[in-house]
Short mmCIF file of C-alpha atoms in Angstrom, two decimals:
data_model
loop_
_atom_site.label_atom_id
_atom_site.label_comp_id
_atom_site.label_asym_id
_atom_site.label_seq_id
_atom_site.Cartn_x
_atom_site.Cartn_y
_atom_site.Cartn_z
CA MET A 1 -5.46 -23.88 3.02
CA ASN A 2 -6.87 -25.80 5.99
CA VAL A 3 -7.09 -23.24 8.84
CA PHE A 4 -7.87 -24.04 12.46
CA VAL A 5 -9.52 -21.10 14.25
CA THR A 6 -10.09 -20.77 17.98
CA GLY A 7 -12.71 -18.26 19.04
CA ALA A 8 -14.33 -18.97 15.67
CA SER A 9 -17.85 -18.13 16.82
CA GLY A 10 -16.87 -14.96 18.69
CA TRP A 11 -17.32 -11.33 17.68
CA ILE A 12 -14.07 -11.10 15.70
CA GLY A 13 -13.77 -14.80 14.99
CA SER A 14 -17.10 -15.18 13.20
CA ALA A 15 -16.17 -12.34 10.83
CA VAL A 16 -12.73 -13.90 10.28
CA VAL A 17 -14.34 -17.24 9.41
CA ASP A 18 -16.48 -15.49 6.79
CA GLU A 19 -13.39 -13.78 5.37
CA LEU A 20 -11.38 -17.00 5.22
CA ILE A 21 -14.15 -18.97 3.51
CA ALA A 22 -14.61 -16.15 1.00
CA ARG A 23 -10.88 -16.43 0.24
CA GLY A 24 -11.26 -20.15 -0.50
CA HIS A 25 -9.81 -21.56 2.71
CA GLU A 26 -11.23 -24.57 4.52
CA VAL A 27 -11.97 -23.62 8.11
CA VAL A 28 -12.11 -25.81 11.20
CA GLY A 29 -13.56 -23.87 14.12
CA LEU A 30 -13.27 -24.70 17.80
CA ALA A 31 -16.79 -24.72 19.28
CA ARG A 32 -17.69 -24.91 22.95
CA SER A 33 -21.47 -25.14 22.64
CA ASP A 34 -24.11 -26.67 20.38
CA ALA A 35 -25.17 -23.18 19.30
CA SER A 36 -21.61 -22.23 18.32
CA ALA A 37 -21.17 -25.51 16.45
CA ALA A 38 -24.42 -24.97 14.53
CA ALA A 39 -23.46 -21.39 13.63
CA LEU A 40 -20.09 -22.51 12.28
CA ALA A 41 -21.61 -25.39 10.32
CA ALA A 42 -24.14 -23.01 8.77
CA LYS A 43 -21.24 -20.92 7.44
CA GLY A 44 -19.68 -23.96 5.81
CA ALA A 45 -16.94 -24.49 8.39
CA ARG A 46 -16.07 -27.82 9.97
CA VAL A 47 -16.40 -28.06 13.73
CA LEU A 48 -14.03 -29.32 16.41
CA ARG A 49 -15.71 -29.45 19.79
CA GLY A 50 -13.73 -28.05 22.72
CA ASP A 51 -12.88 -24.88 24.61
CA LEU A 52 -9.87 -22.90 25.78
CA ASP A 53 -9.26 -25.33 28.67
CA ASP A 54 -9.41 -28.37 26.39
CA LEU A 55 -5.74 -28.50 25.45
CA ASP A 56 -6.06 -31.93 23.84
CA SER A 57 -8.59 -30.60 21.33
CA ILE A 58 -6.56 -27.45 20.72
CA GLY A 59 -3.41 -29.47 20.14
CA SER A 60 -5.20 -31.89 17.84
CA GLY A 61 -6.72 -29.06 15.81
CA ALA A 62 -3.35 -27.37 15.44
CA LYS A 63 -1.53 -30.53 14.38
CA SER A 64 -4.14 -31.27 11.71
CA ALA A 65 -4.13 -27.76 10.23
CA GLU A 66 -1.96 -25.98 7.69
CA ALA A 67 -2.37 -22.75 9.66
CA VAL A 68 -3.74 -21.70 13.04
CA ILE A 69 -5.48 -18.45 13.97
CA HIS A 70 -5.88 -18.15 17.73
CA LEU A 71 -8.61 -15.64 18.63
CA ALA A 72 -10.15 -17.20 21.75
CA ASN A 73 -9.78 -15.59 25.18
CA LYS A 74 -11.80 -15.99 28.35
CA HIS A 75 -11.91 -12.24 29.10
CA ASP A 76 -13.00 -13.02 32.66
CA TRP A 77 -12.36 -9.67 34.35
CA SER A 78 -13.40 -11.12 37.70
CA ASP A 79 -10.51 -13.61 37.52
CA PRO A 80 -7.81 -12.24 35.20
CA ALA A 81 -5.23 -14.70 36.54
CA ALA A 82 -7.29 -17.62 35.26
CA SER A 83 -7.77 -15.93 31.88
CA ASN A 84 -4.05 -15.27 31.60
CA ALA A 85 -3.16 -18.85 32.53
CA ALA A 86 -5.59 -20.31 30.02
CA GLU A 87 -4.29 -18.03 27.27
CA ARG A 88 -0.67 -18.96 27.90
CA ALA A 89 -1.41 -22.68 28.06
CA ALA A 90 -3.29 -22.55 24.75
CA VAL A 91 -0.48 -20.66 23.02
CA GLN A 92 2.10 -23.07 24.39
CA THR A 93 0.04 -26.01 23.14
CA ILE A 94 -0.38 -24.54 19.66
CA GLY A 95 3.28 -23.60 19.41
CA ASP A 96 4.41 -27.06 20.46
CA ALA A 97 2.06 -28.64 17.91
CA LEU A 98 3.42 -26.47 15.08
CA ALA A 99 7.11 -26.56 16.04
CA GLY A 100 9.34 -27.40 13.09
CA THR A 101 6.57 -27.20 10.50
CA GLY A 102 7.00 -23.63 9.26
CA ARG A 103 3.22 -23.26 9.36
CA PRO A 104 1.52 -19.92 10.11
CA PHE A 105 0.40 -19.21 13.66
CA LEU A 106 -1.56 -15.95 13.92
CA LEU A 107 -2.28 -14.82 17.46
CA ALA A 108 -4.76 -12.23 18.73
CA SER A 109 -3.16 -9.59 20.93
CA GLY A 110 -3.86 -5.92 21.62
CA VAL A 111 -2.39 -2.43 21.53
CA ALA A 112 -3.37 -1.73 25.15
CA GLY A 113 -0.45 -1.20 27.48
CA LEU A 114 2.26 -1.14 24.83
CA THR A 115 3.29 2.49 25.39
CA GLU A 116 2.58 5.46 27.61
CA GLY A 117 2.27 9.05 26.40
CA ARG A 118 2.26 8.37 22.67
CA PRO A 119 0.49 6.13 20.15
CA ALA A 120 1.84 2.59 19.98
CA THR A 121 3.44 1.42 16.73
CA GLU A 122 4.24 -1.98 15.30
CA ALA A 123 7.89 -1.39 16.23
CA ASP A 124 7.03 -1.37 19.94
CA PRO A 125 7.67 -4.79 21.48
CA SER A 126 5.20 -6.07 24.01
CA PRO A 127 6.39 -5.35 27.57
CA PHE A 128 4.48 -8.38 28.86
CA HIS A 129 6.61 -11.42 29.61
CA GLY A 130 5.86 -14.51 31.63
CA PRO A 131 2.73 -16.27 32.84
CA ASP A 132 1.77 -13.66 35.41
CA SER A 133 1.67 -10.77 32.93
CA PRO A 134 -1.42 -9.60 31.00
CA ARG A 135 -2.67 -12.29 28.61
CA GLY A 136 0.01 -14.52 30.12
CA GLY A 137 2.68 -12.87 27.99
CA SER A 138 1.19 -14.77 25.06
CA GLU A 139 2.41 -12.46 22.29
CA ASN A 140 6.06 -12.81 23.27
CA LEU A 141 5.62 -16.52 23.84
CA ALA A 142 4.12 -17.01 20.38
CA LEU A 143 6.81 -14.96 18.66
CA GLU A 144 9.50 -16.97 20.43
CA PHE A 145 8.26 -20.02 18.53
CA ALA A 146 9.72 -18.46 15.37
CA ASP A 147 13.04 -19.86 16.63
CA ARG A 148 11.43 -23.32 16.65
CA GLY A 149 10.23 -23.26 13.06
CA VAL A 150 6.81 -21.65 13.47
CA HIS A 151 5.61 -18.79 11.25
CA SER A 152 4.34 -16.69 14.16
CA VAL A 153 2.48 -13.40 13.60
CA SER A 154 0.92 -11.12 16.21
CA LEU A 155 -2.45 -9.52 15.44
CA ARG A 156 -2.79 -6.52 17.72
CA PHE A 157 -6.40 -5.38 17.78
CA ALA A 158 -7.59 -1.92 18.75
CA PRO A 159 -9.36 -1.78 22.14
CA THR A 160 -12.65 -1.44 20.29
CA VAL A 161 -13.44 -3.62 17.28
CA HIS A 162 -16.81 -2.05 16.65
CA GLY A 163 -19.93 -2.69 14.62
CA MET A 164 -23.60 -3.59 14.84
CA GLY A 165 -24.06 -6.28 17.47
CA ASP A 166 -20.78 -5.62 19.32
CA HIS A 167 -20.93 -6.66 22.97
CA GLY A 168 -17.39 -5.60 23.90
CA PHE A 169 -15.84 -2.59 25.59
CA ILE A 170 -17.97 0.16 24.05
CA ALA A 171 -21.11 -1.82 24.86
CA ALA A 172 -19.93 -2.03 28.48
CA ILE A 173 -19.34 1.73 28.61
CA ALA A 174 -22.79 2.36 27.14
CA ALA A 175 -24.30 0.04 29.76
CA VAL A 176 -22.67 2.07 32.53
CA ALA A 177 -24.15 5.26 31.05
CA ARG A 178 -27.63 3.75 30.99
CA ASP A 179 -27.26 2.48 34.54
CA LYS A 180 -25.90 5.75 35.94
CA GLY A 181 -28.16 8.03 33.93
CA VAL A 182 -25.19 10.02 32.69
CA SER A 183 -22.63 9.40 29.95
CA GLY A 184 -19.30 9.95 31.64
CA TYR A 185 -15.74 10.37 30.47
CA PRO A 186 -12.57 10.30 32.59
CA GLY A 187 -11.01 13.61 33.57
CA ASP A 188 -10.85 16.05 30.68
CA GLY A 189 -11.71 13.26 28.20
CA GLY A 190 -8.50 13.82 26.28
CA ASN A 191 -7.25 10.25 26.45
CA ARG A 192 -7.88 8.39 23.21
CA TRP A 193 -8.82 4.93 22.03
CA ALA A 194 -7.73 3.37 18.77
CA ALA A 195 -10.62 1.82 16.85
CA VAL A 196 -11.31 -0.48 13.91
CA HIS A 197 -14.49 -1.75 12.29
CA ARG A 198 -15.06 -5.49 12.55
CA THR A 199 -15.07 -6.05 8.78
CA ASP A 200 -11.76 -4.22 8.39
CA ALA A 201 -10.23 -6.28 11.19
CA ALA A 202 -11.36 -9.53 9.56
CA ARG A 203 -9.94 -8.47 6.20
CA LEU A 204 -6.62 -7.69 7.85
CA VAL A 205 -6.49 -11.22 9.28
CA GLY A 206 -7.07 -12.69 5.83
CA LEU A 207 -4.29 -10.55 4.38
CA ALA A 208 -1.97 -11.43 7.26
CA LEU A 209 -2.42 -15.13 6.60
CA ALA A 210 -1.48 -14.59 2.96
CA LYS A 211 1.30 -12.02 3.28
CA ALA A 212 2.69 -11.37 6.75
CA PRO A 213 6.29 -12.43 7.39
CA ALA A 214 7.22 -14.51 10.40
CA GLY A 215 7.70 -12.40 13.51
CA ALA A 216 5.46 -9.57 12.26
CA ARG A 217 3.52 -7.42 14.70
CA LEU A 218 0.44 -6.06 12.93
CA HIS A 219 -1.97 -3.37 14.09
CA ALA A 220 -5.67 -3.76 13.34
CA VAL A 221 -6.21 -0.02 13.78
CA ALA A 222 -8.28 2.19 11.46
CA GLU A 223 -8.50 5.27 13.71
CA GLU A 224 -5.42 6.25 15.67
CA GLY A 225 -7.46 7.62 18.54
CA VAL A 226 -11.00 8.71 19.34
CA SER A 227 -11.18 10.76 22.53
CA THR A 228 -13.15 9.35 25.43
CA ARG A 229 -15.04 12.63 25.57
CA GLU A 230 -16.19 12.15 21.95
CA ILE A 231 -17.23 8.60 22.78
CA ALA A 232 -19.21 9.78 25.81
CA ILE A 233 -20.91 12.53 23.82
CA ALA A 234 -21.97 10.04 21.13
CA ILE A 235 -23.35 7.65 23.77
CA GLY A 236 -25.19 10.57 25.34
CA ARG A 237 -26.73 11.41 21.97
CA ALA A 238 -27.79 7.80 21.46
CA TYR A 239 -29.61 7.58 24.79
CA ASP A 240 -30.52 11.25 25.30
CA LEU A 241 -28.38 11.37 28.43
CA PRO A 242 -26.38 14.23 29.94
CA VAL A 243 -22.61 14.05 29.46
CA ALA A 244 -20.22 14.77 32.33
CA SER A 245 -16.61 14.44 33.40
CA VAL A 246 -15.73 11.83 36.02
CA ALA A 247 -12.86 12.80 38.31
CA PRO A 248 -9.79 10.58 37.77
CA ASP A 249 -9.94 9.29 41.36
CA ASP A 250 -13.56 8.23 40.82
CA VAL A 251 -13.15 6.45 37.46
CA MET A 252 -12.98 2.90 38.83
CA ASP A 253 -15.90 3.48 41.17
CA HIS A 254 -18.03 4.99 38.41
CA PHE A 255 -17.19 2.65 35.52
CA GLY A 256 -16.29 -0.57 37.34
CA TRP A 257 -13.85 -2.96 35.62
CA ILE A 258 -14.06 -1.13 32.28
CA GLY A 259 -12.62 1.93 34.02
CA MET A 260 -9.17 0.33 34.04
CA PHE A 261 -9.23 0.71 30.24
CA PHE A 262 -11.45 3.76 29.71
CA GLY A 263 -9.23 5.83 31.97
CA ARG A 264 -6.13 5.17 29.85
CA ASP A 265 -4.82 6.43 26.53
CA LEU A 266 -4.89 3.44 24.17
CA SER A 267 -4.03 5.11 20.90
CA ALA A 268 -2.01 3.39 18.17
CA THR A 269 -0.96 3.76 14.55
CA SER A 270 -1.02 1.19 11.76
CA ASP A 271 1.20 2.76 9.08
CA LEU A 272 3.53 -0.24 8.82
CA THR A 273 0.64 -2.69 8.69
CA ARG A 274 -1.12 -0.77 5.92
CA GLU A 275 2.05 -0.59 3.85
CA SER A 276 3.14 -4.21 4.30
CA LEU A 277 -0.29 -5.76 3.67
CA ASP A 278 -1.74 -3.13 1.32
CA TRP A 279 -4.59 -2.84 3.82
CA THR A 280 -6.88 0.18 3.68
CA PRO A 281 -9.73 0.32 6.22
CA THR A 282 -13.06 1.23 4.60
CA GLY A 283 -15.64 0.49 7.30
CA PRO A 284 -17.62 3.04 9.34
CA THR A 285 -15.85 4.98 12.08
CA LEU A 286 -16.57 4.35 15.74
CA LEU A 287 -18.60 7.56 16.09
CA ALA A 288 -20.56 6.72 12.93
CA ASP A 289 -21.48 3.35 14.42
CA LEU A 290 -22.50 4.99 17.69
CA ASP A 291 -24.67 7.50 15.83
CA ALA A 292 -26.18 4.70 13.74
CA GLY A 293 -27.44 2.93 16.87
CA ALA A 294 -24.89 0.11 17.02
CA TYR A 295 -24.80 0.40 20.83
CA GLY A 296 -28.26 1.66 21.63
CA PRO A 297 -31.39 3.34 20.29
CA ARG A 298 -31.33 6.51 18.26
#
């Protein structure tokens, strides 16, 4: 299958490209820079130059493909409105390009914010609707295209897709610990984060392309929840730092932008995903990666 992938050179995207090529698919990756283009070409993927704001390139790539996997996101926490607008515009463009074709459209989303007080499940619809909501309401927008003849599938990733070389949320929390000289956790540290290893997440995407029904909401979650206290302790071990609680009222001041996530319970299950795709995570746990030095020296 000819698969167009946005975010193809990113942390998750580069692993997904490897998985797709290993499964015999032909991959066309959207590349913003010369370095990204060279990295994709070295993997054996074809390159389409453009970025998340280049809707002409995104639309062209989608129209020429037999399937689209949309993984790109600006993740500009200094201007979330711009990130949300770009995400929604890209999803609208891809959906319009695929309308009436029945072709797969797999969209990256997340488990964050789906529920309060309990782990999120695949049965929980996204509460985010409209352009002013988180990620521009892109999951609901993409799934609405099922009524226009698009095989839409939501890929909800855990808040940490971890592994050696990760520069995402856990890396940001580790950076705060190094900067502050203490590895902190919010309150009593009882709130939990779902987690998945990068290789398991990529394998799930490959299985979703092959098996997932239209309208499916899938959870790339290997661990239902790792407590923020456990995460802080592991970071403290990695850097030989003291570990301490941060009062709830001080979380944003201490952690900065990452505090809006680290201070919340972002747990989730993946029972339905495992059963429907026959997906069994086998990669290292988050704490194993932390202890192995994935986010700092040991």
